[in-house]
Structures are given as C-alpha cells and as structure tokens.
Amino acid sequence: MTRLGMVIDLSRCVGCNTCAVACKEENNEPLGIWWNRVLTVGGGDYIDVPEGEYPNVDMHYLPLACQHCEDAPCVKVCPVAATYKRTEDGVVLVDFDRCIGCRYCMAACPYGVRNFNWGEPVYSPGVDFPVGHQGDHYDKYNPSRLVYMPERPKGVVEKCTFCVQRIDNNEVPFCVETCPEGARVFGDLENPDSEISGIIQNGNAQQLLPELGTNPQVYYVPPYQKKGIVPDYANQSVINANESTIAPGQSIIDLAEENGYVSGFVPPQSKKKGGE
Amino acid sequence: MVKEGYSVSLREALNPRLSRRKFLALLGAAGVTVGAYEILRGSVLKSLQPAYEEQITNASLTKVRTAHVNNCDGSCGLLATLNGGEIVKFSPATFNDPDFPPRICLRGLSQIQYVYHPDRLKYPMQSVGGRGSGQWKQITWDEAASLIASKFQSISSQYGSKSIYIAPYTGNLSVINGLIGVGYRFASVIGASAGDFEGDNEGDSASPAGAVEELGAFDGHELNDLVNSNMIILWGNNLAETDIPDMRFVLDARDNGARVVYIDPRYTPTAVVADQWVPLRPGTDGALALSMINVIINEGLYNSNYMLNYTVGPFLVRQDTMLFLRENDLSGNGSNNYMVYDTVTGQILPYNSPGVVPALTGTYKTANGVSVKTSFQMLSELVSKYDPSTASNITGVPAQAIQQLAEDFAKANPAAIKVGFGGISHWYYGDLTYRALITLSALIGYIGVHGGGVTTYNGALLDAATDLTDWLTPDGKQYNYIPPLSFADQVFNGNIKAAWFPCDNFINQQGDTNRTIKAIEQLDFVVVSDAFMTPTAKYADIVLPIATEYEKTDLLLGGNFFLQYTPKLIEPLWESMADLDMFALVASKMGYGSYFNGTAEDYIGLVLSGFPSGTTLDDIKANGNVMRLKDEDIATSSYQPITKPYVPFYQQSFPTPSGRIEFYVESVVPYYKTGLPIYKEPNEASPQNVLYTKYPFVMITSHTRFRTHTQWDNLAWLLEINPHQFVEINPSDAAAKGINDGDKVKIYNDRGYIITTARLTPGMRPGVLNVYQGHWSDFPTGTVNNLTNQDINPAQSVVYLFQSNTPYFDVLVNIEKVSS
Ligand code: SF4
Ligand code: SF4
C-alpha cells in the first residue's frame, strides 16, 4: 500500500511564505483563506518576531497545513462522509458536493488548518477568473467525489489536499515544487527506500502533537541547531554551540503546548489556535 | 476582464444562489460545451469513461517560459500557463541546466495580481490641476506623444537637448523595454541626458566603487560556486529574506559542512538558519574587517606568497605624497614602474627587475631621502589600531568572537564573503568597507578561487564581453551621462529642465524625498511611464500606461548566467503600450522615427549581434527560451578560459592599473589622504556626530520579502500576510519612550518625518530602528526616504559610470509616540 506524506525540513525553512502563496495560487484560494500558513515560533504577536532579549534571541518558522492524519479526527465527526480518508494513499479529502458546512470537522481538527467559506468568496482585485489549476477534479480512485473545484462556494470547508489534482497526475504538491530552499519533500512513507523515508529516519523528524494519536502523514525535521563557536554576549565571550542545551525538536513540542508564542496570519475561523 | 465562455458562465453557475447540483443538471441536460473546456462531469463522465482519466480536457491551456524581470536580481524563470487569452498561473521554470535548479519566490508567484490589477494605468493622462493635484484628463496616445515631442523640442531649442533627462529604469531589468534598453537609445538619438548604466537610479550600492578600485572590475562568483566553500560569511546580507532562492545554495553548502556566519545588527530569517549570528553596531563593519585582518597578520595566518605576487603588498608607497613610488621618482627616466625593496641586494628596485626578491614589510628611505613603506607594512600599521579589544569597543562584538571569526576565516580554505546590494553598501563609506572585505579575502588568497571571493552580484558581467553600442548609441549618437544621485543638484543649477521617469518610482526611492520633490516641482516638464499611479507618477504632467513584462517581448540578461527570452504572452491590457513602441511614437513625432522602426525581436537580434559567441534569438527559442551564456560571452578575453561555476579573476589577472589586487588605491588619496581601506565612523549615524544628542537613533531601511523595492506593494496576497507598515524597535527603547506594540509613532529629523506603527521586537538592536524601504509614500504619512539624505561621497565617483551610492542607512532620527 501507499501512504503519501510530506516532510518539512525546519532547519532549511526561512519563513519566506512562498509555499503559502504557491498554495494560494494553485488552489485559487479566496482572500482570507489560507490552506497553508507559515507561523513564527518566536516571541511576539507578529511574524518574524523572535523571543528573548537582544542579542540572545531565538525563533524558527513552522509552515502549517493539513497533517493528513492516519487517524483523522475530522473524518470521524463528519456526519455526511464528505471528509474522508482515501484508502489508497491516505490523503484526507473533502468532497465539495457533499459538504454541508456543519463545521464539526473544524472543531475536531487539533491543528486548526481547516478554512470555512463564511461568505461569498472574494478574490484578488481584478483577477476575475480562477487562477492555478483549471477545472474541477474528481478523486482518481473514487470518480464520483468532487475533491477540487476552482471556486468553492459559500458554506463549504476547504483545506490542503496535498494538491490532489496534481498528485493524481503524478506531480508533487505545488508547495514542494516551489519551496525555494528545497525544504519540502513528498513521497511514499511506506516505501523504505523513498527519499522521504530516509529523511524521516536520519533527520530525527517528528509529527505535530504526537500524543494525540492522530499519526500525521506530515513530518518535520527540527529547526537548525547551530554548530561551532559562537559569541556569548552576556559574558562578552564565546561558547560552543554544540553544547547548547536545547533538545532537538523542543520547539515543535512548544507548539503542542500552545504556549502562545506562535504567531502568523491565522484565518478568523481558526483563531482558537496559536497566539493571535 | 469579461470574456467568452468558461469563466463567466462557470462563475455564474457556481454562484451559491444557484445550487451546484442544478448547475450539473444544466450541463447534463443541454450538453453544454463551456468555453474552452469540455466539462464531462458526474454521470456523464461515468458513462463515458470506464476508468479514471483527467475529467477535464484542458485543450486551450498553453505553457510558455518567461522570466521575472524585476529589480530583485533573482531573475527566476517563470513558466506561465495561459488559458486562452489569460495568464492563469505562474510556476518555476527550468533553466535546462542540472546545476541551476528552477527557482521562484512569493513575489514571482503573485504576478497575476500585478498584471490584472484594477489600479493599473489604463490610458494616457494629462495633469490638469497642477503637479501632485491628482486631477487628470484622459488623452490619446497620439495627443500625448505630440505634447511630449513639442515640449521636448521647445525645451531643446531654449536650453539645449541635454537639459532633457531620461532616468534609467529600475523596475525592469530587460534589455529592450528596461534597464539596458530603449530609454538610452531614445536619449542618445535626441541628444538628451541619461543616468548610469548600473540601473541604480537612486545609487543603491557602494560595492561597485570599492570593487572597481581594488580589483579593477565589479564581478562575482556564480551562485552555485558557494557549495565549494568551507565557510560562508553573509556580511550585512539578509539573503534568506531578500534573494530567497539564492539562499538555497548557502543551505546546501551548510548541510555539506560549510560554516555559515551572518553579520548584521538585526536578527533576521538569515540568522535563524546560520551557524553564527554576529550582531554589531550599524556601520562599523569596516572596523570588524580590519580587526580580523589584524588577527590574521599577527598570527601569521596570511598567505605571504599571494600578497607578494598578486597584490600591491610589496610595492613601496611614498610617505610624502602617499602615492606609489615610481622608477621615475628615483631615476627620472620616465618609467612608471612600481618599486620594491629587494632583499637580495638591499636596494630599492623596479618590481620586475630580474632576480629581485621583494620585501613584503618594512620602512625604507630612497636615495633622495624620501621615506617609503611597503603597502603591506602600511596595512599592518593601520590594522594595529584595531586589535580585537579596541574593535570590540567600536563594533560591540566580543573581542574573543572577533579573534575566533578571524581564525575560522583564515583556516577555512576557502571561505566566501557574500554581500548584498544593501547592507554595507548603504553607508556613506560603503566603498571603504567593501574594500576592507576584499583585502581580508585577498590576505588569505581567496580571490579568484572556487569557493572564495567577495561577491555582491551573482550574474555575468555582461558589459565586459558584449557590445551594446549599436543598440544604445546608434550612429555614434551618445547620450550625456548624468549621475542620477546628482539629479536635484542638476535641476537646482539649471542643467535639467525636463525629465522622463520610465518604470522608476524616483520620488519614493531617492534619498531626501522633500528635496527631490522640490527639484521636480522646478522642472518645466515631467513625463512618467509606469504601470501604476506611483508617488512619482503623481508629480507628472503626462502619465503613460506601460504594458507589464508579460505583455511585451524582451530579453533578460541579468541576475544570473542565462539569457532568458520573455515573449509577449498576452496583448497589452487597456491602452497600455510597450516601452519600445512608446518611445518610437514620441521619436517619430520628433523626426527620429527611423531609429525605432524595428520590432522587439529585431532589436534583440541587434543586441545579440554584439555577443562574441554569435548566439541568435532562434538558438535561445530552440532551447526553450533560455540558454546559458557561452564562455566567450561571459567576460573579456583576458578572463579566458573561464571555469564553471564562474569564478572571476580565475586567471589571477586584475584589470587594475598595476594588474594586481590594489588594496592600496592611489585614485582615492585626494579624498582619504591614504589609499588604504581605512575605517571611518559613519558619516551621519555616529554617536560622535553632534546631531546624535537630538537624534539618538540610527535608522536603517532594509528590504522586505514582501516587496522588490517599491514593486508588489499593492498585491492582495502579499498584503494579507504582511498587512501593516511598521518600524521595528527594541522593547527597551520603546519602554523608555513610552511606546507600546502597535502604537502610532512619528519618526523625524531635520529633513522630514513619517508616521507609522511601532513593532516591538527583541531582534532589533537597541538604539537602532528599522523601517522596511519601498512602501509607497502614503505610509500612512510619508515614504521613509523623507528621513534619508543625499550626501554624496566623492571618493566613490572616481569610478567611471558607477556613481556614489545613497547612504540610506547612514541616518539619525528620533522617535515619539503620537498621542491619538
Ligand atoms: S517555501 Fe519553504 S522555506 Fe519558504 S516558508 Fe515554505 S517551507 Fe519554509
Ligand atoms: S522576486 Fe526575485 S527571487 Fe522572487 S521570483 Fe522574482 S526574480 Fe525570483
């Protein structure tokens, strides 16, 4: 069997938001809707603000979209089976023909990545045609399910599909193609020889909120650990960064604890997450 | 954009007031073929197709390779998807080169919003209420061209044609409709003045001056050479935010074991992924570099062989004139030979005398009693004043960290220094700082080797190899050069009477906006051609709507080592027009039409005919609209053969007067009293400045990832992520001023003020403010250049066609909370 997954290497992520904008373009997301956002794990209410006291400051970025959980809470609560997990590759999808807009899934999702079309979709001024993928797309394995349409109407829930319209045609998700730092890798988690499996094994990759048992198909390589001798400003000296006491990946777990230090542009309906 | 078929009807159909199922039924019942799409859906599909197939035949989708030609220098290839007459998608495009991966950033991906932006200028307009009044009358292109032509003709006959100034493009790096393009040809043909070739209308960089002085050319390593480095110093270069795709090569090198050091007063995304962030007091980079040189010399870590043979290190400098001692000084024989102290004979001899073994150090006396020192001796004496603890007091970097940094650098073998066009280049003495970095690199012999060097610009140095004469200065007609930074002065002293700003938001970006506006107000006539009503366009008498880069044909040859053909993808929207056609129209009204008869493709052919390799446009098209430059096109013959990735000075020959690396530069002696890369306190932004008591904050104006200078400031997606304009201030400074996060603040000095919002961040150095440059002047109040200055460092202008930079960061201000 195939389990499609993504690994995001936070040690290479520079928070540029190219992936977020790529997602916005490919999937024709209306204003106010972002399937994929780049959060700052730092010290303020805004992106790019570190924590600490100058110059002993720290931050990293955390791109966040649907985690395509193995045991997806959203799937369980959907009363009409609009949200479903594709058995063939484990991708979690929304059937726009079926979604009734009850938003149970949004309440159930622990990652706050689902967006709801509260009103008529509004797009970039002047761009009065759908951008990105053109035309509807039906699930490759379940051709009655409408899993992509360029303009989702008011009243449906939408979220990252791993660019189902692309992966069904053997292309990688658009964020993977566009990430300027090569921080994103897509592939089959079940195949031990795949690039993604190698990175997960060697890079100490982690899932978000592992304690919830959702078992996401999205993994993160921890933020960059500095190496070598670095200045120690408090003592006007130098220290060895290799002896830093920060545990690898600690910051990812910070997110799990919702410590309020996560900032980013958060769609209004998901505001309960993060520190906004 | 109302069009046939698909979009309109599908949009209507998807209107939630019509149920989606009803739409399906409609389709099924009528068997509608909607526009270009055959939409086979639901039950229709199932009956037709037993197995899965893409349910939509995108018969009318076409993909065309173009490029992002804005002044970010990334020059990423863009693959445009067109659906009939519309551009519906931009993706990264291949360079057909396994060593140079496809690349893009959030700005390139947002271009559709630019093309179809409702605020685009739609037709020519004439100001009817006076400059800046915002009152316009729509006119035809023919009327506009006639008005411009007659105005230019009357100004020419009254003041001479040189009083018409055609500003260089900055928003478009192309060769026909942009930076190296038709504006110069127009200026040449009508005998007008024009700015510099560098494309930095506003004088955005001091590094070319420093590089040309010391190395003879402003040239850099190809990006993918970074993987050959064992250490990379990003010196004042927030690469991960500004040239985002370039950072990939640094990360590849880092993950391959290279140590990445980032020197910057601010904590930025680049600091996040570097091994070491070295924060320092703004503008003291030169002192840090000299201190590193001090450590390297004291510890004997320098490459004396390299210093002896490839630099002016052993050449003697007269201590009376501070110029090189020449053979003629001693023998009167007219020879300009440099002199050295020969350790074999103990005599001062021409450096190229047979059997001479020059001394690298020492102070000597000539036969006629002139005291002389080797350049290296002088460098050693200079840097002895910057031991790590002294430099620590100047820069704020711990002495031990300076020591370590110097040792790491010297032992890395090789180490690369990567500088940005901003950063150290935005200081009054940026030329000196850049020279200190080159000197540091040369000291270990890192110049001209793979993985080494000091690089600002990663693109090919095209003007060295290509001949653009026929394109820019036809029939020997040559525009009159005016350094754009001197624009205001030239207006005030009557040399400029009319100006045309093509794709150049000059008022927004020139230092000291209020002075710039005063100058523009004095002009008899102002033309602005642009895609939007920019703050500069508001001051025009005639505004002309320019077609975007996707609506005109061109060739891009900057930013990397590729020629990228950027064909017209769609017809110009509204009444917008390609620059070539626009200048042709005006020229024909002035009687010069014969110089503009060709098409864009004709002129691309003309430009390519100046390439030694003989590459043609058809070759580029046949290769998928992109082609790596041939070796012979990359640099002059003295650089041949070249190496890949491209490394400048690989042959260890330097087009300087001595043919060597000149860390001692004679031509700047009149300005600095020495030819050494001395450290000088910032011209304005120093605590030693008397203004400091009144204006105790240094204000830097860095680049944001959400704009390229002033471009893309109005794109909805980018504004959603980055909705606020703000000043970054350290929480301790804010507390002292009673400023809270989000407060409205006024930043001011004697030149002007702006009103903006405070953003408290511990990533900002105490005593320093950062306002991202490029936001249009409704800030809410004012462009940040209301606060910057136009102080010109004459030492930088010794380099021909590279004007002095604007010292955008060399600025003192104060900040106050605005009580609501
Ligand atoms: S595009 Fe890549 S580097 Fe940029 S924010 Fe996304 S994951 Fe990070
Ligand atoms: S703005 Fe620069 S880095 Fe971004 S896509 Fe355009 S050329 Fe590339």
Short mmCIF file of C-alpha atoms in Angstrom, two decimals, chain B residues 353-556:
data_model
loop_
_atom_site.label_atom_id
_atom_site.label_comp_id
_atom_site.label_asym_id
_atom_site.label_seq_id
_atom_site.Cartn_x
_atom_site.Cartn_y
_atom_site.Cartn_z
CA SER B 353 63.88 43.56 -12.20
CA PRO B 354 65.44 40.18 -12.86
CA GLY B 355 66.28 38.23 -9.71
CA VAL B 356 64.57 40.66 -7.37
CA VAL B 357 63.18 39.19 -4.11
CA PRO B 358 60.87 41.86 -2.79
CA ALA B 359 60.28 42.55 0.88
CA LEU B 360 56.67 42.41 1.95
CA THR B 361 57.21 44.53 5.04
CA GLY B 362 59.43 47.40 6.04
CA THR B 363 60.07 51.13 6.06
CA TYR B 364 62.87 52.41 3.87
CA LYS B 365 64.42 55.57 2.57
CA THR B 366 65.13 56.31 -1.05
CA ALA B 367 68.47 57.65 -2.22
CA ASN B 368 66.94 61.10 -2.37
CA GLY B 369 65.71 60.81 1.20
CA VAL B 370 62.03 60.05 0.69
CA SER B 371 60.58 57.79 3.34
CA VAL B 372 58.76 54.81 1.80
CA LYS B 373 56.88 51.82 3.16
CA THR B 374 55.53 48.71 1.54
CA SER B 375 51.75 48.74 1.11
CA PHE B 376 51.60 45.69 3.32
CA GLN B 377 53.60 47.47 6.01
CA MET B 378 51.09 50.31 5.90
CA LEU B 379 48.20 47.87 6.09
CA SER B 380 49.78 46.20 9.12
CA GLU B 381 50.24 49.56 10.82
CA LEU B 382 46.67 50.54 10.03
CA VAL B 383 45.17 47.39 11.46
CA SER B 384 47.36 47.52 14.55
CA LYS B 385 44.94 50.23 15.70
CA TYR B 386 42.12 47.69 15.53
CA ASP B 387 43.16 44.90 17.86
CA PRO B 388 40.14 42.83 18.88
CA SER B 389 39.52 44.62 22.14
CA THR B 390 39.63 48.07 20.51
CA ALA B 391 37.43 46.82 17.69
CA SER B 392 35.10 45.32 20.24
CA ASN B 393 34.56 48.78 21.71
CA ILE B 394 33.74 50.12 18.27
CA THR B 395 31.58 47.30 16.96
CA GLY B 396 30.09 45.74 20.09
CA VAL B 397 31.30 42.29 19.03
CA PRO B 398 33.16 40.46 21.83
CA ALA B 399 36.93 40.51 21.29
CA GLN B 400 37.14 36.74 21.55
CA ALA B 401 34.46 36.38 18.92
CA ILE B 402 36.43 38.62 16.54
CA GLN B 403 39.54 36.55 17.20
CA GLN B 404 37.66 33.31 16.56
CA LEU B 405 35.98 34.64 13.45
CA ALA B 406 39.34 35.71 12.00
CA GLU B 407 40.92 32.34 12.74
CA ASP B 408 37.95 30.42 11.34
CA PHE B 409 38.08 32.54 8.21
CA ALA B 410 41.81 32.15 7.69
CA LYS B 411 41.72 28.40 8.21
CA ALA B 412 38.54 27.63 6.25
CA ASN B 413 40.33 27.45 2.92
CA PRO B 414 38.36 28.54 1.08
CA ALA B 415 35.87 30.98 2.57
CA ALA B 416 33.42 33.12 0.62
CA ILE B 417 32.10 36.52 1.59
CA LYS B 418 28.67 37.27 0.19
CA VAL B 419 27.47 40.84 0.37
CA GLY B 420 24.15 42.32 -0.68
CA PHE B 421 23.41 45.42 -2.68
CA GLY B 422 22.01 46.86 0.52
CA GLY B 423 23.70 46.31 3.85
CA ILE B 424 27.25 47.63 3.97
CA SER B 425 26.66 49.28 0.61
CA HIS B 426 24.13 51.70 2.02
CA TRP B 427 26.63 53.71 4.01
CA TYR B 428 28.48 56.86 3.06
CA TYR B 429 31.76 54.99 3.44
CA GLY B 430 30.46 51.73 1.97
CA ASP B 431 33.26 51.75 -0.61
CA LEU B 432 35.86 51.58 2.16
CA THR B 433 34.04 48.75 3.91
CA TYR B 434 33.78 46.77 0.71
CA ARG B 435 37.47 47.27 0.08
CA ALA B 436 38.28 46.08 3.59
CA LEU B 437 36.41 42.86 2.81
CA ILE B 438 38.27 42.37 -0.46
CA THR B 439 41.54 42.99 1.38
CA LEU B 440 40.58 40.45 4.03
CA SER B 441 39.82 37.87 1.36
CA ALA B 442 42.99 38.62 -0.62
CA LEU B 443 45.09 38.27 2.51
CA ILE B 444 44.48 34.52 2.52
CA GLY B 445 44.49 34.21 -1.25
CA TYR B 446 40.75 33.58 -1.53
CA ILE B 447 40.32 35.83 -4.57
CA GLY B 448 39.89 34.05 -7.89
CA VAL B 449 39.50 30.58 -6.41
CA HIS B 450 36.48 28.30 -6.26
CA GLY B 451 34.58 28.73 -3.04
CA GLY B 452 36.23 32.07 -2.25
CA GLY B 453 35.87 35.68 -3.27
CA VAL B 454 33.77 38.64 -2.25
CA THR B 455 30.55 38.65 -4.21
CA THR B 456 27.76 41.18 -4.44
CA TYR B 457 26.32 40.30 -7.80
CA ASN B 458 26.00 36.69 -8.96
CA GLY B 459 25.27 37.49 -12.56
CA ALA B 460 27.54 37.62 -15.54
CA LEU B 461 29.38 40.83 -16.05
CA LEU B 462 27.90 41.29 -19.46
CA ASP B 463 29.10 44.70 -20.32
CA ALA B 464 32.64 43.36 -20.26
CA ALA B 465 32.03 40.96 -23.09
CA THR B 466 29.16 42.28 -25.12
CA ASP B 467 28.98 45.24 -27.37
CA LEU B 468 25.73 47.16 -26.98
CA THR B 469 26.92 50.19 -28.91
CA ASP B 470 24.63 49.74 -31.88
CA TRP B 471 21.62 49.34 -29.65
CA LEU B 472 22.19 52.10 -27.10
CA THR B 473 24.18 54.63 -29.07
CA PRO B 474 23.32 54.19 -32.75
CA ASP B 475 25.36 56.01 -35.42
CA GLY B 476 27.71 57.28 -32.75
CA LYS B 477 24.98 59.33 -31.12
CA GLN B 478 25.72 59.27 -27.40
CA TYR B 479 23.55 60.44 -24.54
CA ASN B 480 25.07 62.79 -21.99
CA TYR B 481 25.75 60.99 -18.71
CA ILE B 482 24.40 62.49 -15.50
CA PRO B 483 24.75 60.60 -12.21
CA PRO B 484 21.15 60.22 -11.05
CA LEU B 485 22.07 60.93 -7.46
CA SER B 486 23.01 64.43 -8.58
CA PHE B 487 19.56 64.90 -10.12
CA ALA B 488 18.35 67.50 -7.62
CA ASP B 489 21.58 69.49 -7.83
CA GLN B 490 21.43 69.45 -11.62
CA VAL B 491 17.87 70.77 -11.51
CA PHE B 492 18.75 73.46 -8.98
CA ASN B 493 21.66 74.68 -11.07
CA GLY B 494 19.56 74.70 -14.23
CA ASN B 495 21.08 71.78 -16.10
CA ILE B 496 17.92 69.71 -16.15
CA LYS B 497 14.67 71.24 -17.36
CA ALA B 498 12.59 68.20 -18.25
CA ALA B 499 12.61 64.62 -17.02
CA TRP B 500 11.09 61.32 -18.05
CA PHE B 501 10.89 58.56 -15.45
CA PRO B 502 10.22 55.20 -17.12
CA CYS B 503 9.29 52.46 -14.64
CA ASP B 504 11.11 54.33 -11.96
CA ASN B 505 9.48 55.34 -8.69
CA PHE B 506 12.10 58.01 -8.19
CA ILE B 507 10.37 60.22 -5.65
CA ASN B 508 9.72 57.26 -3.41
CA GLN B 509 13.23 55.85 -3.59
CA GLN B 510 15.63 58.72 -3.88
CA GLY B 511 17.11 59.85 -0.58
CA ASP B 512 15.66 63.01 0.97
CA THR B 513 12.22 62.97 -0.64
CA ASN B 514 11.36 66.53 0.20
CA ARG B 515 14.44 67.77 -1.62
CA THR B 516 13.61 65.54 -4.58
CA ILE B 517 10.07 66.85 -4.75
CA LYS B 518 11.35 70.41 -4.62
CA ALA B 519 13.57 69.66 -7.61
CA ILE B 520 10.76 68.02 -9.56
CA GLU B 521 8.48 70.94 -8.89
CA GLN B 522 11.04 73.23 -10.52
CA LEU B 523 11.08 71.29 -13.77
CA ASP B 524 9.35 72.65 -16.84
CA PHE B 525 8.05 69.26 -17.85
CA VAL B 526 7.77 65.79 -16.33
CA VAL B 527 6.75 62.53 -18.01
CA VAL B 528 6.21 59.28 -16.12
CA SER B 529 5.55 55.99 -17.85
CA ASP B 530 4.61 53.23 -15.47
CA ALA B 531 2.03 50.57 -14.76
CA PHE B 532 0.59 52.34 -11.71
CA MET B 533 -0.08 55.80 -10.37
CA THR B 534 3.05 55.71 -8.22
CA PRO B 535 4.02 58.57 -5.91
CA THR B 536 6.33 59.66 -8.74
CA ALA B 537 3.60 59.48 -11.38
CA LYS B 538 1.51 61.82 -9.25
CA TYR B 539 4.05 64.55 -9.98
CA ALA B 540 3.96 64.12 -13.76
CA ASP B 541 2.50 66.41 -16.40
CA ILE B 542 1.93 63.42 -18.66
CA VAL B 543 1.41 59.88 -17.39
CA LEU B 544 1.71 56.99 -19.84
CA PRO B 545 0.40 53.47 -19.18
CA ILE B 546 3.07 50.86 -19.65
CA ALA B 547 2.44 47.26 -20.56
CA THR B 548 3.68 44.77 -17.99
CA GLU B 549 6.57 42.44 -18.70
CA TYR B 550 4.06 39.79 -19.73
CA GLU B 551 2.53 41.98 -22.40
CA LYS B 552 5.71 42.78 -24.32
CA THR B 553 8.61 40.92 -25.86
CA ASP B 554 12.06 41.18 -24.40
CA LEU B 555 15.33 39.56 -23.42
CA LEU B 556 16.57 39.33 -19.86
#
